PDB file of C-alpha atoms in Angstrom:
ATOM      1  CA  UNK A   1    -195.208 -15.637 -48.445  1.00 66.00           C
ATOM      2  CA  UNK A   2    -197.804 -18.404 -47.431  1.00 66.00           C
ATOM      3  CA  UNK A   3    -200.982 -16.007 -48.819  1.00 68.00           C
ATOM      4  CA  UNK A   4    -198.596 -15.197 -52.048  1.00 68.00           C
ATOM      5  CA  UNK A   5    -198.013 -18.635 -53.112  1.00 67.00           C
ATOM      6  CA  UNK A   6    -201.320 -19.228 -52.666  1.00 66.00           C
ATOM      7  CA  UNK A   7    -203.320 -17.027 -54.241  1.00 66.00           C
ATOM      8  CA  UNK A   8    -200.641 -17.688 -57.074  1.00 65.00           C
ATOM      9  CA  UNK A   9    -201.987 -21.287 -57.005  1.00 70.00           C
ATOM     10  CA  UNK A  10    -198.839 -22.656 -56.002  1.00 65.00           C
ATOM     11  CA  UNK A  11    -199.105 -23.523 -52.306  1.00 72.00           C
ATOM     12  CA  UNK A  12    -195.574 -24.800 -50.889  1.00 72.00           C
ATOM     13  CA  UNK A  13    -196.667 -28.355 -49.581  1.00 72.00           C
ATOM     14  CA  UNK A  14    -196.268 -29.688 -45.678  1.00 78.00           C
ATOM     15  CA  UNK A  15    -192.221 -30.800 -45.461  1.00 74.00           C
ATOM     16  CA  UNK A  16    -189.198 -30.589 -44.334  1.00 76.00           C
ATOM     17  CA  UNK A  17    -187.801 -26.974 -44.732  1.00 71.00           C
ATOM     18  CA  UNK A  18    -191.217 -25.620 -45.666  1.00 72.00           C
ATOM     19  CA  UNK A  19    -191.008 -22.971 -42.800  1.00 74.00           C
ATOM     20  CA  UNK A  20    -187.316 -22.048 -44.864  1.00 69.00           C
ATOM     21  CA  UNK A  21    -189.020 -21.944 -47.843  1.00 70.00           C
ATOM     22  CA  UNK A  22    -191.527 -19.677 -46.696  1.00 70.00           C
ATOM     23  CA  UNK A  23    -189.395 -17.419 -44.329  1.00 75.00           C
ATOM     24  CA  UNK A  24    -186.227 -16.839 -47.528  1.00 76.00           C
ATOM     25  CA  UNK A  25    -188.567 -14.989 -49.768  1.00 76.00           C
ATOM     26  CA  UNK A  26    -189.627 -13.021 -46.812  1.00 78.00           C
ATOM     27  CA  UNK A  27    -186.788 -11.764 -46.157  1.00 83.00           C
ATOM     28  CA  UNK A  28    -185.417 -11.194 -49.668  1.00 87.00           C
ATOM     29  CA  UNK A  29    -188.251  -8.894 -50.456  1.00 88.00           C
ATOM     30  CA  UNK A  30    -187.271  -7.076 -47.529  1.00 90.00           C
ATOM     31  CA  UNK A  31    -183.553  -6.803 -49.470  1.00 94.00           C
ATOM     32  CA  UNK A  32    -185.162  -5.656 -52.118  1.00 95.00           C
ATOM     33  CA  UNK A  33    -187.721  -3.039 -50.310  1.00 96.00           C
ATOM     34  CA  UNK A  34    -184.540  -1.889 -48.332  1.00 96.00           C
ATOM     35  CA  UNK A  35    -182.332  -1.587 -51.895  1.00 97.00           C
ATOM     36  CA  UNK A  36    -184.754   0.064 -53.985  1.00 97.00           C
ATOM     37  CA  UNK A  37    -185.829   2.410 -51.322  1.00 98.00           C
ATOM     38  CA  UNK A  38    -182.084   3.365 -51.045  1.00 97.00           C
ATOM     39  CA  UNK A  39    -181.777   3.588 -54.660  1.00 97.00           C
ATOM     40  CA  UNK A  40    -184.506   5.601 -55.454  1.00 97.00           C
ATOM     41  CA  UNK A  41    -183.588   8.112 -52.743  1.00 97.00           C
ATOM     42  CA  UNK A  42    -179.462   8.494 -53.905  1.00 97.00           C
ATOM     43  CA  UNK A  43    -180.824   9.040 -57.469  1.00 97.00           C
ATOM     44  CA  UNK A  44    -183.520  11.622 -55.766  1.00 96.00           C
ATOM     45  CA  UNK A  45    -180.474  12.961 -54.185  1.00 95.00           C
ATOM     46  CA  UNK A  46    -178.327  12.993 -57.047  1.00 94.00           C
ATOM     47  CA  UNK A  47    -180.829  14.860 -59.584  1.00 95.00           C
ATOM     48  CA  UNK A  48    -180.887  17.661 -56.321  1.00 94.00           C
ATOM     49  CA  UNK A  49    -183.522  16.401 -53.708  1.00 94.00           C
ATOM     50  CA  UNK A  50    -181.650  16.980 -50.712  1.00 93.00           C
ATOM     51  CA  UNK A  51    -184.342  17.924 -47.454  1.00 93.00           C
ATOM     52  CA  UNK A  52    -181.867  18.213 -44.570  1.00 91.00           C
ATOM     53  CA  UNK A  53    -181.554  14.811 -42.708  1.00 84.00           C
ATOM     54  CA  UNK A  54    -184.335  15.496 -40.234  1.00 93.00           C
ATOM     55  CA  UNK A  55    -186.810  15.421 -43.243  1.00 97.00           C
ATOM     56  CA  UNK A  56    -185.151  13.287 -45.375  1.00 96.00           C
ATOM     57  CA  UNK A  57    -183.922  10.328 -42.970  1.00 97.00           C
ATOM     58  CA  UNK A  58    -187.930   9.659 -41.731  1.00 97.00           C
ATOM     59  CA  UNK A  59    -189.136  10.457 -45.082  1.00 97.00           C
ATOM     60  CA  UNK A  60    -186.757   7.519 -46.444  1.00 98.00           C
ATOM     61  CA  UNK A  61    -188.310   5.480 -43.589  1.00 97.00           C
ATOM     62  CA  UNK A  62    -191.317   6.213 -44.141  1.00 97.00           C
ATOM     63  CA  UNK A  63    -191.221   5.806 -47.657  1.00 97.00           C
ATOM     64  CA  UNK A  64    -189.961   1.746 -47.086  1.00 97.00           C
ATOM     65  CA  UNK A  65    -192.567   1.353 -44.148  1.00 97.00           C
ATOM     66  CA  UNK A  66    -195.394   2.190 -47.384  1.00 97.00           C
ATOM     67  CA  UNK A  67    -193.469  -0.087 -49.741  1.00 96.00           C
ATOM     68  CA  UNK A  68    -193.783  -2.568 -46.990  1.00 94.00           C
ATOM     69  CA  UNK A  69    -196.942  -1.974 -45.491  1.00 94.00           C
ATOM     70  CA  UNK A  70    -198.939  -1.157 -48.609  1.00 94.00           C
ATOM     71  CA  UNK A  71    -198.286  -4.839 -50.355  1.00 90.00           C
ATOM     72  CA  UNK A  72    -199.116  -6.854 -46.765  1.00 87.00           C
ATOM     73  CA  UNK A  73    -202.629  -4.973 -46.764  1.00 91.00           C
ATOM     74  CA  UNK A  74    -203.456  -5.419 -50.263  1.00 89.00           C
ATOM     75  CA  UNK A  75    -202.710  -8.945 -50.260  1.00 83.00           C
ATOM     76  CA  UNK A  76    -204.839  -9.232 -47.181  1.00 84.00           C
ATOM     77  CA  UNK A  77    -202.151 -10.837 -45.043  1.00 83.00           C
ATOM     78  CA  UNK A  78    -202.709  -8.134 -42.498  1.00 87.00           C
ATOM     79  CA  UNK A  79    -204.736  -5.263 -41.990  1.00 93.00           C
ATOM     80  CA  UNK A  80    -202.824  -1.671 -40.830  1.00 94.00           C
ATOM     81  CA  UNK A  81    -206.046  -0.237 -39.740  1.00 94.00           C
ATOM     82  CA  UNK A  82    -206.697  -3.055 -36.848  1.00 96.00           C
ATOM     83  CA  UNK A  83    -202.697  -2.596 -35.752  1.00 96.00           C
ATOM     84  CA  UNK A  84    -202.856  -1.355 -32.129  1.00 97.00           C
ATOM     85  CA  UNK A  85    -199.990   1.123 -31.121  1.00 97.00           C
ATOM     86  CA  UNK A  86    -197.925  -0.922 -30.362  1.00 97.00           C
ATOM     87  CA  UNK A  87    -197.908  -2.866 -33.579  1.00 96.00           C
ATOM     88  CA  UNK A  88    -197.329   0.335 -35.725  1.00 96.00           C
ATOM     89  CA  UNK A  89    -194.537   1.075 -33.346  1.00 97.00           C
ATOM     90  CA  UNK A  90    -192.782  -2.393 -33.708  1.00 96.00           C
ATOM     91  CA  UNK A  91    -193.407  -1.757 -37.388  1.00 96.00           C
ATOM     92  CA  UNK A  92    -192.042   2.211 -37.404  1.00 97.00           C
ATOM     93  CA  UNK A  93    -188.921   2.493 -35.662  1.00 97.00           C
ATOM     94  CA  UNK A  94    -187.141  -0.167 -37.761  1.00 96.00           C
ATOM     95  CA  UNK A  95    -188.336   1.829 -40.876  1.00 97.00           C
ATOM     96  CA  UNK A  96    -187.154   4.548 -39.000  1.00 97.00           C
ATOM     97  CA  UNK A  97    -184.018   3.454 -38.126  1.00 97.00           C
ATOM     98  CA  UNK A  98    -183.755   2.330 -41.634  1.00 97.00           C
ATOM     99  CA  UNK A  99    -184.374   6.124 -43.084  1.00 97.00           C
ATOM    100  CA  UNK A 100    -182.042   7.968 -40.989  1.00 97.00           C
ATOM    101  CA  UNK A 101    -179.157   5.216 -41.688  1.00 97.00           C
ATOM    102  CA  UNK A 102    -179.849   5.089 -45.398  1.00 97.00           C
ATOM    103  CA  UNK A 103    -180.521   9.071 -45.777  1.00 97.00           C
ATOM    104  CA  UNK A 104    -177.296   9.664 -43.388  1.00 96.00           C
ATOM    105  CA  UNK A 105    -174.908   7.666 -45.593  1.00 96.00           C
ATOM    106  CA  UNK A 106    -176.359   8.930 -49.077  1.00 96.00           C
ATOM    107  CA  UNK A 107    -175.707  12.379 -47.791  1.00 94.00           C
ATOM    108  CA  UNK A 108    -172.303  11.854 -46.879  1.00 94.00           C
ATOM    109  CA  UNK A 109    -171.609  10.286 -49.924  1.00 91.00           C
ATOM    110  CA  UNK A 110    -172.440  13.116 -51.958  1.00 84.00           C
ATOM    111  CA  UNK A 111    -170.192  15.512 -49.324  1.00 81.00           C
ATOM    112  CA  UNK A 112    -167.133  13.301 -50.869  1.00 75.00           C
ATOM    113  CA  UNK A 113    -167.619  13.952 -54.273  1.00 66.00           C
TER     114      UNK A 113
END
């Protein structure tokens, strides 16, 4: 969030709170990765994309990891092709997690109805 106010020329200043400042929009873009990813997939669902949850739970993962990862390079704040593999696995099985949660419960979902 530090690069992004700055390069929208609006730096958050040194105080009290600034690391909470920083760290909220962080995280609520995350929210907002996680709920459009999920949205776009039930409506992907709903309109009759349905790969079997093997497919579809790390495709929904990895679909949130680009929506995540794609942003943080363009805005330079880090650089995927310098992550060692550990990085990219600190940064995949969350996403993956993610997918196969998200994909599970869609699918069941649409079983009920």
């Amino acid at each position: 969030m530090e690069k992004i106010t700055e390069k929208a020329g609006h730096p958050v200043p040194e105080s009290d709170g600034r690391d909470n400042r920083l760290s909220g929009p962080g995280a609520l873009t995350g929210i907002a990765v996680g709920v459009g990813t999920g949205a776009a997939v039930a409506l992907l669902h709903r309109a009759g994309v349905r790969p079997p949850g093997r497919l579809g739970g790390p495709a929904t993962g990895a679909l949130a990891m680009v929506l995540t990862d794609v942003p943080i390079a363009g805005l330079g704040i880090s650089d995927p092709r310098t992550w060692s593999p550990a990085d990219w696995t600190a940064d995949a099985l969350p996403h993956l997690a993610y997918g196969l949660v998200t994909y599970g419960l869609i699918s069941a979902a649409h079983r009920h109805h």
